[in-house]
PDB file of C-alpha atoms and ligand atoms in Angstrom:
ATOM      1  CA  GLU D  50      -4.207  22.490   3.055  1.00  0.00           C
ATOM      2  CA  PHE D  51      -1.243  20.697   1.594  1.00  0.00           C
ATOM      3  CA  LEU D  52       0.840  19.405   4.522  1.00  0.00           C
ATOM      4  CA  PRO D  53       4.483  20.538   4.275  1.00  0.00           C
ATOM      5  CA  SER D  54       6.451  17.488   3.177  1.00  0.00           C
ATOM      6  CA  PHE D  55       9.783  17.424   4.986  1.00  0.00           C
ATOM      7  CA  LEU D  56      12.429  15.604   2.955  1.00  0.00           C
ATOM      8  CA  PRO D  57      15.748  14.576   4.531  1.00  0.00           C
ATOM      9  CA  ARG D  58      18.349  16.694   2.756  1.00  0.00           C
ATOM     10  CA  ASN D  59      20.688  13.918   1.681  1.00  0.00           C
ATOM     11  CA  ARG D  60      20.926  13.824  -2.126  1.00  0.00           C
ATOM     12  CA  ASN D  61      19.872  10.274  -2.737  1.00  0.00           C
ATOM     13  CA  ASN D  62      16.326  10.914  -1.454  1.00  0.00           C
ATOM     14  CA  LEU D  63      15.923  13.704  -3.999  1.00  0.00           C
ATOM     15  CA  GLU D  64      17.457  11.663  -6.815  1.00  0.00           C
ATOM     16  CA  GLU D  65      15.191   8.757  -5.884  1.00  0.00           C
ATOM     17  CA  ILE D  66      12.157  11.056  -5.759  1.00  0.00           C
ATOM     18  CA  ASP D  67      13.049  12.426  -9.208  1.00  0.00           C
ATOM     19  CA  ASP D  68      13.395   8.919 -10.659  1.00  0.00           C
ATOM     20  CA  ILE D  69      10.028   7.836  -9.261  1.00  0.00           C
ATOM     21  CA  CYS D  70       8.462  11.082 -10.526  1.00  0.00           C
ATOM     22  CA  ARG D  71       9.638  10.436 -14.077  1.00  0.00           C
ATOM     23  CA  ASN D  72       8.030   6.965 -13.954  1.00  0.00           C
ATOM     24  CA  VAL D  73       4.807   8.293 -12.439  1.00  0.00           C
ATOM     25  CA  ILE D  74       4.505  11.101 -15.000  1.00  0.00           C
ATOM     26  CA  SER D  75       5.157   8.889 -18.033  1.00  0.00           C
ATOM     27  CA  ASP D  76       2.958   5.983 -16.874  1.00  0.00           C
ATOM     28  CA  MET D  77       0.089   8.254 -15.776  1.00  0.00           C
ATOM     29  CA  ASN D  78       0.131  10.093 -19.082  1.00  0.00           C
ATOM     30  CA  THR D  79       0.493   6.887 -21.130  1.00  0.00           C
ATOM     31  CA  TRP D  80      -1.698   4.412 -19.227  1.00  0.00           C
ATOM     32  CA  GLY D  81      -3.461   6.422 -16.497  1.00  0.00           C
ATOM     33  CA  VAL D  82      -2.084   3.806 -14.075  1.00  0.00           C
ATOM     34  CA  CYS D  83       1.389   3.503 -12.440  1.00  0.00           C
ATOM     35  CA  VAL D  84       2.854   0.837 -10.138  1.00  0.00           C
ATOM     36  CA  VAL D  85       6.068   1.408  -8.116  1.00  0.00           C
ATOM     37  CA  ASN D  86       7.550  -1.514  -6.163  1.00  0.00           C
ATOM     38  CA  ASN D  87       9.873  -1.299  -3.115  1.00  0.00           C
ATOM     39  CA  PHE D  88       8.592   2.201  -2.436  1.00  0.00           C
ATOM     40  CA  LEU D  89       9.942   2.616   1.120  1.00  0.00           C
ATOM     41  CA  GLY D  90      12.266  -0.383   1.372  1.00  0.00           C
ATOM     42  CA  THR D  91      11.575  -3.393   3.622  1.00  0.00           C
ATOM     43  CA  GLU D  92      12.551  -1.880   6.987  1.00  0.00           C
ATOM     44  CA  LYS D  93      10.463   1.299   6.645  1.00  0.00           C
ATOM     45  CA  GLY D  94       7.628  -0.685   5.055  1.00  0.00           C
ATOM     46  CA  ILE D  95       7.532  -2.965   8.086  1.00  0.00           C
ATOM     47  CA  SER D  96       7.529   0.043  10.460  1.00  0.00           C
ATOM     48  CA  VAL D  97       4.403   1.333   8.665  1.00  0.00           C
ATOM     49  CA  LEU D  98       2.791  -2.129   8.749  1.00  0.00           C
ATOM     50  CA  ASP D  99       3.481  -2.419  12.505  1.00  0.00           C
ATOM     51  CA  GLU D 100       1.708   0.890  13.156  1.00  0.00           C
ATOM     52  CA  VAL D 101      -1.304  -0.265  11.128  1.00  0.00           C
ATOM     53  CA  LEU D 102      -1.421  -3.618  12.953  1.00  0.00           C
ATOM     54  CA  ASN D 103      -1.261  -1.799  16.310  1.00  0.00           C
ATOM     55  CA  MET D 104      -4.135   0.492  15.226  1.00  0.00           C
ATOM     56  CA  TYR D 105      -6.155  -2.526  14.166  1.00  0.00           C
ATOM     57  CA  SER D 106      -5.636  -4.373  17.441  1.00  0.00           C
ATOM     58  CA  ALA D 107      -6.465  -1.119  19.289  1.00  0.00           C
ATOM     59  CA  GLY D 108      -9.885  -1.273  17.572  1.00  0.00           C
ATOM     60  CA  MET D 109      -9.443   2.010  15.679  1.00  0.00           C
ATOM     61  CA  PHE D 110     -11.056   0.690  12.488  1.00  0.00           C
ATOM     62  CA  ARG D 111     -14.736   1.304  11.682  1.00  0.00           C
ATOM     63  CA  ASP D 112     -16.887  -0.849   9.433  1.00  0.00           C
ATOM     64  CA  GLY D 113     -16.631   0.305   5.799  1.00  0.00           C
ATOM     65  CA  GLN D 114     -19.229  -0.455   3.156  1.00  0.00           C
ATOM     66  CA  LEU D 115     -21.636  -3.309   3.833  1.00  0.00           C
ATOM     67  CA  VAL D 116     -21.822  -5.763   0.968  1.00  0.00           C
ATOM     68  CA  SER D 117     -25.052  -7.651   1.489  1.00  0.00           C
ATOM     69  CA  ASN D 118     -24.996 -10.426  -1.058  1.00  0.00           C
ATOM     70  CA  LYS D 119     -28.421  -9.981  -2.672  1.00  0.00           C
ATOM     71  CA  ALA D 120     -29.089 -13.688  -3.133  1.00  0.00           C
ATOM     72  CA  ALA D 121     -29.020 -14.287   0.601  1.00  0.00           C
ATOM     73  CA  ALA D 122     -30.644 -10.982   1.544  1.00  0.00           C
ATOM     74  CA  SER D 123     -33.405 -13.035   3.170  1.00  0.00           C
ATOM     75  CA  ASP D 124     -31.100 -14.244   5.923  1.00  0.00           C
ATOM     76  CA  LEU D 125     -29.372 -10.835   5.850  1.00  0.00           C
ATOM     77  CA  LYS D 126     -26.009 -12.563   5.410  1.00  0.00           C
ATOM     78  CA  THR D 127     -23.717  -9.650   4.711  1.00  0.00           C
ATOM     79  CA  ILE D 128     -20.103 -10.089   3.830  1.00  0.00           C
ATOM     80  CA  ARG D 129     -18.333  -7.323   5.707  1.00  0.00           C
ATOM     81  CA  GLY D 130     -16.369  -5.255   3.173  1.00  0.00           C
ATOM     82  CA  ASP D 131     -13.433  -3.137   4.149  1.00  0.00           C
ATOM     83  CA  GLN D 132     -12.911  -1.686   7.626  1.00  0.00           C
ATOM     84  CA  ILE D 133     -11.409   1.780   7.591  1.00  0.00           C
ATOM     85  CA  ALA D 134      -9.661   4.419   9.710  1.00  0.00           C
ATOM     86  CA  TRP D 135      -8.909   8.023   8.606  1.00  0.00           C
ATOM     87  CA  LEU D 136      -5.542   9.529   9.649  1.00  0.00           C
ATOM     88  CA  ASP D 137      -3.663  12.751   9.012  1.00  0.00           C
ATOM     89  CA  GLY D 138      -0.408  11.020   9.947  1.00  0.00           C
ATOM     90  CA  LYS D 139       0.318  13.328  12.904  1.00  0.00           C
ATOM     91  CA  GLU D 140      -1.437  11.129  15.472  1.00  0.00           C
ATOM     92  CA  LYS D 141       0.755   9.551  18.138  1.00  0.00           C
ATOM     93  CA  ASN D 142       2.204   6.106  17.234  1.00  0.00           C
ATOM     94  CA  CYS D 143       1.770   7.002  13.545  1.00  0.00           C
ATOM     95  CA  GLN D 144       5.053   8.699  12.712  1.00  0.00           C
ATOM     96  CA  ASN D 145       6.004   6.048  10.135  1.00  0.00           C
ATOM     97  CA  ILE D 146       2.613   6.367   8.443  1.00  0.00           C
ATOM     98  CA  GLY D 147       3.308  10.124   8.514  1.00  0.00           C
ATOM     99  CA  MET D 148       6.672   9.519   6.807  1.00  0.00           C
ATOM    100  CA  LEU D 149       4.936   7.449   4.079  1.00  0.00           C
ATOM    101  CA  ILE D 150       2.392  10.230   3.511  1.00  0.00           C
ATOM    102  CA  SER D 151       5.161  12.868   3.270  1.00  0.00           C
ATOM    103  CA  LYS D 152       6.992  10.797   0.668  1.00  0.00           C
ATOM    104  CA  VAL D 153       3.868  10.368  -1.480  1.00  0.00           C
ATOM    105  CA  ASP D 154       3.178  14.130  -1.121  1.00  0.00           C
ATOM    106  CA  ALA D 155       6.763  14.888  -2.212  1.00  0.00           C
ATOM    107  CA  ILE D 156       6.366  12.725  -5.321  1.00  0.00           C
ATOM    108  CA  ILE D 157       3.002  14.146  -6.326  1.00  0.00           C
ATOM    109  CA  MET D 158       4.124  17.753  -5.715  1.00  0.00           C
ATOM    110  CA  ARG D 159       7.379  17.250  -7.585  1.00  0.00           C
ATOM    111  CA  ALA D 160       5.650  15.463 -10.490  1.00  0.00           C
ATOM    112  CA  ASN D 161       3.241  18.393 -10.566  1.00  0.00           C
ATOM    113  CA  LYS D 162       6.207  20.793 -10.943  1.00  0.00           C
ATOM    114  CA  MET D 163       8.320  18.670 -13.309  1.00  0.00           C
ATOM    115  CA  TYR D 164       5.596  18.066 -15.854  1.00  0.00           C
ATOM    116  CA  ASN D 165       4.450  21.034 -17.869  1.00  0.00           C
ATOM    117  CA  ASN D 166       5.563  23.369 -15.050  1.00  0.00           C
ATOM    118  CA  GLY D 167       2.881  22.652 -12.496  1.00  0.00           C
ATOM    119  CA  LYS D 168       0.456  20.428 -14.319  1.00  0.00           C
ATOM    120  CA  MET D 169       0.213  16.638 -14.302  1.00  0.00           C
ATOM    121  CA  GLY D 170      -2.215  15.559 -16.965  1.00  0.00           C
ATOM    122  CA  ASP D 171      -4.053  18.882 -17.077  1.00  0.00           C
ATOM    123  CA  TYR D 172      -4.321  19.051 -13.275  1.00  0.00           C
ATOM    124  CA  THR D 173      -2.896  21.502 -10.769  1.00  0.00           C
ATOM    125  CA  ILE D 174      -2.715  19.534  -7.540  1.00  0.00           C
ATOM    126  CA  ASN D 175      -3.047  21.634  -4.399  1.00  0.00           C
ATOM    127  CA  GLY D 176      -4.244  19.332  -1.626  1.00  0.00           C
ATOM    128  CA  ARG D 177      -5.411  15.880  -0.639  1.00  0.00           C
ATOM    129  CA  THR D 178      -7.710  13.933   1.630  1.00  0.00           C
ATOM    130  CA  LYS D 179      -6.524  12.406   4.893  1.00  0.00           C
ATOM    131  CA  ALA D 180      -5.056   8.911   4.606  1.00  0.00           C
ATOM    132  CA  MET D 181      -7.632   6.124   4.583  1.00  0.00           C
ATOM    133  CA  VAL D 182      -6.211   2.952   6.175  1.00  0.00           C
ATOM    134  CA  ALA D 183      -8.299  -0.013   5.006  1.00  0.00           C
ATOM    135  CA  CYS D 184      -8.394  -3.613   6.157  1.00  0.00           C
ATOM    136  CA  TYR D 185     -10.241  -6.422   4.385  1.00  0.00           C
ATOM    137  CA  PRO D 186     -10.871  -9.166   6.945  1.00  0.00           C
ATOM    138  CA  GLY D 187     -10.022 -12.352   5.149  1.00  0.00           C
ATOM    139  CA  TYR D 188     -13.264 -14.261   4.826  1.00  0.00           C
ATOM    140  CA  GLY D 189     -14.222 -13.377   1.278  1.00  0.00           C
ATOM    141  CA  SER D 190     -14.578  -9.645   1.890  1.00  0.00           C
ATOM    142  CA  HIS D 191     -14.314  -7.699  -1.375  1.00  0.00           C
ATOM    143  CA  TYR D 192     -15.120  -4.318  -2.961  1.00  0.00           C
ATOM    144  CA  VAL D 193     -17.629  -4.102  -5.797  1.00  0.00           C
ATOM    145  CA  LYS D 194     -16.648  -2.528  -9.131  1.00  0.00           C
ATOM    146  CA  HIS D 195     -16.811   1.249  -8.816  1.00  0.00           C
ATOM    147  CA  VAL D 196     -15.284   4.596  -9.825  1.00  0.00           C
ATOM    148  CA  ASP D 197     -13.654   6.609  -7.025  1.00  0.00           C
ATOM    149  CA  ASN D 198     -14.713  10.013  -8.378  1.00  0.00           C
ATOM    150  CA  PRO D 199     -17.630   9.633 -10.838  1.00  0.00           C
ATOM    151  CA  ASN D 200     -19.023  13.178 -10.451  1.00  0.00           C
ATOM    152  CA  GLN D 201     -16.170  15.726 -10.343  1.00  0.00           C
ATOM    153  CA  ASP D 202     -15.774  15.948  -6.544  1.00  0.00           C
ATOM    154  CA  GLY D 203     -12.227  17.285  -7.080  1.00  0.00           C
ATOM    155  CA  ARG D 204     -10.210  14.113  -6.590  1.00  0.00           C
ATOM    156  CA  CYS D 205      -7.907  13.486  -9.563  1.00  0.00           C
ATOM    157  CA  ILE D 206      -5.268  10.943  -8.420  1.00  0.00           C
ATOM    158  CA  THR D 207      -5.748   7.856  -6.228  1.00  0.00           C
ATOM    159  CA  ALA D 208      -2.570   6.609  -4.489  1.00  0.00           C
ATOM    160  CA  ILE D 209      -2.752   3.206  -2.747  1.00  0.00           C
ATOM    161  CA  TYR D 210       0.128   1.789  -0.669  1.00  0.00           C
ATOM    162  CA  TYR D 211      -0.078  -1.968   0.048  1.00  0.00           C
ATOM    163  CA  LEU D 212       1.238  -3.636   3.222  1.00  0.00           C
ATOM    164  CA  ASN D 213       0.738  -7.363   2.676  1.00  0.00           C
ATOM    165  CA  ARG D 214       3.837  -9.493   3.227  1.00  0.00           C
ATOM    166  CA  ASP D 215       4.149 -12.953   1.618  1.00  0.00           C
ATOM    167  CA  TRP D 216       0.903 -12.405  -0.290  1.00  0.00           C
ATOM    168  CA  ASP D 217       0.031 -15.393  -2.523  1.00  0.00           C
ATOM    169  CA  ILE D 218      -2.672 -14.202  -4.927  1.00  0.00           C
ATOM    170  CA  LYS D 219      -3.779 -17.792  -5.712  1.00  0.00           C
ATOM    171  CA  GLN D 220      -4.327 -18.673  -2.046  1.00  0.00           C
ATOM    172  CA  ASN D 221      -5.215 -15.263  -0.667  1.00  0.00           C
ATOM    173  CA  GLY D 222      -7.167 -13.565  -3.525  1.00  0.00           C
ATOM    174  CA  GLY D 223      -7.646  -9.839  -2.953  1.00  0.00           C
ATOM    175  CA  LEU D 224      -6.578  -8.866  -6.491  1.00  0.00           C
ATOM    176  CA  LEU D 225      -7.268  -5.266  -7.500  1.00  0.00           C
ATOM    177  CA  ARG D 226      -8.612  -5.338 -11.063  1.00  0.00           C
ATOM    178  CA  ILE D 227      -8.759  -2.013 -12.940  1.00  0.00           C
ATOM    179  CA  PHE D 228     -10.774  -1.760 -16.202  1.00  0.00           C
ATOM    180  CA  PRO D 229      -9.042   1.266 -17.764  1.00  0.00           C
ATOM    181  CA  GLU D 230     -11.190   3.126 -20.268  1.00  0.00           C
ATOM    182  CA  GLY D 231      -9.771   2.910 -23.762  1.00  0.00           C
ATOM    183  CA  TRP D 232      -7.802  -0.269 -23.063  1.00  0.00           C
ATOM    184  CA  GLN D 233     -10.487  -2.145 -25.040  1.00  0.00           C
ATOM    185  CA  ASP D 234     -11.147  -5.336 -23.043  1.00  0.00           C
ATOM    186  CA  GLN D 235      -7.709  -5.376 -21.421  1.00  0.00           C
ATOM    187  CA  VAL D 236      -7.581  -5.122 -17.635  1.00  0.00           C
ATOM    188  CA  ALA D 237      -4.844  -4.151 -15.167  1.00  0.00           C
ATOM    189  CA  ASP D 238      -4.481  -6.824 -12.457  1.00  0.00           C
ATOM    190  CA  ILE D 239      -2.590  -5.437  -9.463  1.00  0.00           C
ATOM    191  CA  GLU D 240      -1.534  -7.770  -6.627  1.00  0.00           C
ATOM    192  CA  PRO D 241      -1.631  -5.976  -3.235  1.00  0.00           C
ATOM    193  CA  LEU D 242       2.037  -6.734  -2.530  1.00  0.00           C
ATOM    194  CA  PHE D 243       4.038  -5.411   0.430  1.00  0.00           C
ATOM    195  CA  ASP D 244       5.734  -2.026  -0.119  1.00  0.00           C
ATOM    196  CA  ARG D 245       4.027  -1.516  -3.514  1.00  0.00           C
ATOM    197  CA  ILE D 246       2.375   1.803  -4.354  1.00  0.00           C
ATOM    198  CA  LEU D 247      -0.206   2.290  -7.119  1.00  0.00           C
ATOM    199  CA  PHE D 248      -1.351   5.543  -8.715  1.00  0.00           C
ATOM    200  CA  PHE D 249      -4.333   5.952 -11.047  1.00  0.00           C
ATOM    201  CA  TRP D 250      -6.674   8.714 -12.278  1.00  0.00           C
ATOM    202  CA  SER D 251      -9.617   8.708  -9.835  1.00  0.00           C
ATOM    203  CA  ASP D 252     -12.343   9.492 -12.381  1.00  0.00           C
ATOM    204  CA  ARG D 253     -14.406   7.351 -14.761  1.00  0.00           C
ATOM    205  CA  ARG D 254     -11.278   6.354 -16.688  1.00  0.00           C
ATOM    206  CA  ASN D 255     -10.507   3.726 -14.023  1.00  0.00           C
ATOM    207  CA  PRO D 256     -13.419   1.584 -12.782  1.00  0.00           C
ATOM    208  CA  HIS D 257     -11.946  -1.014 -10.410  1.00  0.00           C
ATOM    209  CA  GLU D 258     -12.873  -3.819  -7.985  1.00  0.00           C
ATOM    210  CA  VAL D 259     -11.211  -5.783  -5.204  1.00  0.00           C
ATOM    211  CA  GLN D 260     -11.779  -9.503  -5.617  1.00  0.00           C
ATOM    212  CA  PRO D 261     -12.617 -11.565  -2.510  1.00  0.00           C
ATOM    213  CA  ALA D 262      -9.714 -11.748  -0.055  1.00  0.00           C
ATOM    214  CA  TYR D 263      -9.117 -14.860   2.056  1.00  0.00           C
ATOM    215  CA  LYS D 264      -6.383 -13.375   4.221  1.00  0.00           C
ATOM    216  CA  THR D 265      -6.400 -10.051   6.055  1.00  0.00           C
ATOM    217  CA  ARG D 266      -5.494  -7.399   3.463  1.00  0.00           C
ATOM    218  CA  TYR D 267      -4.220  -3.924   4.399  1.00  0.00           C
ATOM    219  CA  ALA D 268      -3.837  -0.781   2.249  1.00  0.00           C
ATOM    220  CA  ILE D 269      -3.402   2.963   2.807  1.00  0.00           C
ATOM    221  CA  THR D 270      -5.118   5.278   0.283  1.00  0.00           C
ATOM    222  CA  LEU D 271      -4.591   9.015  -0.402  1.00  0.00           C
ATOM    223  CA  TRP D 272      -6.689  11.033  -2.888  1.00  0.00           C
ATOM    224  CA  TYR D 273      -5.134  14.192  -4.386  1.00  0.00           C
ATOM    225  CA  PHE D 274      -7.252  17.218  -5.363  1.00  0.00           C
ATOM    226  CA  ASP D 275      -7.149  19.224  -8.573  1.00  0.00           C
ATOM    227  CA  ALA D 276      -7.474  22.871  -7.500  1.00  0.00           C
ATOM    228  CA  GLU D 277     -10.031  23.916 -10.108  1.00  0.00           C
ATOM    229  CA  GLU D 278     -12.285  20.844  -9.933  1.00  0.00           C
ATOM    230  CA  ARG D 279     -12.190  20.960  -6.115  1.00  0.00           C
ATOM    231  CA  ASN D 280     -13.139  24.653  -5.972  1.00  0.00           C
ATOM    232  CA  GLU D 281     -16.003  24.070  -8.394  1.00  0.00           C
ATOM    233  CA  ALA D 282     -17.206  21.055  -6.383  1.00  0.00           C
ATOM    234  CA  CYS D 283     -17.182  23.126  -3.179  1.00  0.00           C
ATOM    235  CA  ARG D 284     -19.111  25.970  -4.915  1.00  0.00           C
ATOM    236  CA  ARG D 285     -21.686  23.464  -6.216  1.00  0.00           C
ATOM    237  CA  TYR D 286     -22.012  21.907  -2.758  1.00  0.00           C
ATOM    238  CA  GLN D 287     -22.492  25.345  -1.151  1.00  0.00           C
ATOM    239  CA  ARG D 288     -25.130  26.319  -3.768  1.00  0.00           C
ATOM    240  CA  ASP D 289     -27.029  23.064  -3.214  1.00  0.00           C
ATOM    241  CA  ARG D 290     -27.006  23.658   0.562  1.00  0.00           C
ATOM    242  CA  GLU D 291     -28.385  27.193   0.093  1.00  0.00           C
ATOM    243  CA  ILE D 292     -31.072  26.015  -2.318  1.00  0.00           C
ATOM    244  CA  ASN D 293     -32.079  23.170  -0.012  1.00  0.00           C
ATOM    245  CA  SER D 294     -32.118  25.367   3.080  1.00  0.00           C
ATOM    246  CA  LYS D 295     -34.515  27.938   1.528  1.00  0.00           C
ATOM    247  CA  PRO D 296     -38.032  27.874   3.062  1.00  0.00           C
ATOM    248  CA  GLY D 297     -40.481  25.944   0.914  1.00  0.00           C
ATOM    249  CA  ASN D 298     -37.889  23.358   0.057  1.00  0.00           C
ATOM    250  CA  PRO D 299     -38.749  20.212   1.996  1.00  0.00           C
TER     251      PRO D 299
HETATM  252  O1  2JP I 584      -7.589  -1.732  -1.850  1.00  0.00           O
HETATM  253  C1  2JP I 584      -7.645  -1.555  -3.080  1.00  0.00           C
HETATM  254  O2  2JP I 584      -6.935  -2.183  -3.879  1.00  0.00           O
HETATM  255  C2  2JP I 584      -8.650  -0.551  -3.637  1.00  0.00           C
HETATM  256  C3  2JP I 584      -9.893  -0.546  -2.816  1.00  0.00           C
HETATM  257  C4  2JP I 584     -10.835   0.596  -3.166  1.00  0.00           C
HETATM  258  O3  2JP I 584     -11.119   0.849  -4.302  1.00  0.00           O
HETATM  259  N1  2JP I 584     -11.284   1.266  -2.087  1.00  0.00           N
HETATM  260  C5  2JP I 584     -12.152   2.316  -2.060  1.00  0.00           C
HETATM  261  C6  2JP I 584     -12.678   2.687  -0.820  1.00  0.00           C
HETATM  262  C7  2JP I 584     -13.577   3.762  -0.741  1.00  0.00           C
HETATM  263  C8  2JP I 584     -14.139   4.183   0.474  1.00  0.00           C
HETATM  264  C9  2JP I 584     -15.020   5.247   0.497  1.00  0.00           C
HETATM  265  C10 2JP I 584     -15.365   5.903  -0.686  1.00  0.00           C
HETATM  266  C11 2JP I 584     -14.829   5.517  -1.893  1.00  0.00           C
HETATM  267  C12 2JP I 584     -13.927   4.444  -1.938  1.00  0.00           C
HETATM  268  C13 2JP I 584     -13.341   3.998  -3.151  1.00  0.00           C
HETATM  269  N2  2JP I 584     -12.468   2.952  -3.203  1.00  0.00           N
HETATM  270 MN1   MN I 585     -11.717   2.647  -5.190  1.00  0.00          MN
END
């Protein structure tokens, strides 16, 4: 259900898309991680940020994962992790978020075509999740080290767009640290800077964590599906449901 990505016809958008695609393809195939700065430009970036801020103040975010810090489990002190909202970008007052999503779609689809006619890595990308808008309230909220897609659920590329203006990593924390497989003990430290987009393989190659943030930290994430892995995951899910729904299975 790949949403049609409308691209304004003036040349420079297509040239720009091609340039970004070349970077994404080479970095993803060399490092499995790719960072692009100034993705939308300041004005458009701010229009996306304003829509997210309006959503947040309209109370559209739901509590994400609870991170109860074990040591203090007795007094049930839980540091609230991220708060999230899922969007397809066609909701009202979200047209700039919709424009961001279309641009990321255009890049991923084009990279898919440019590289090995229709394959990036060995993937054939044919769809994606909705956009997950996440907010880390700034009192030490964090995200524990994890893999986005540890068990072949079909997601192959994670794309994260950051919205945080004047972010000072020393004061504000909130660093994304990726531990890429095969980089030995090297890590990729990504600051969640305004108008920056990050791509990385979603599977076990890229465990990552968000370190405690001390200022409200916003990001928009899209996960892209590999056709084959997604179909297999859906078949497996359907089989499990049938097996579990048979009489005699508790
Ligand atoms: O904001 C960042 O820099 C990355 C945060 C992050 O990894 N978020 C995240 C959020 C998730 C929410 C539900 C299921 C899986 C998830 C995996 N990752
Ligand atoms: Mn993640």
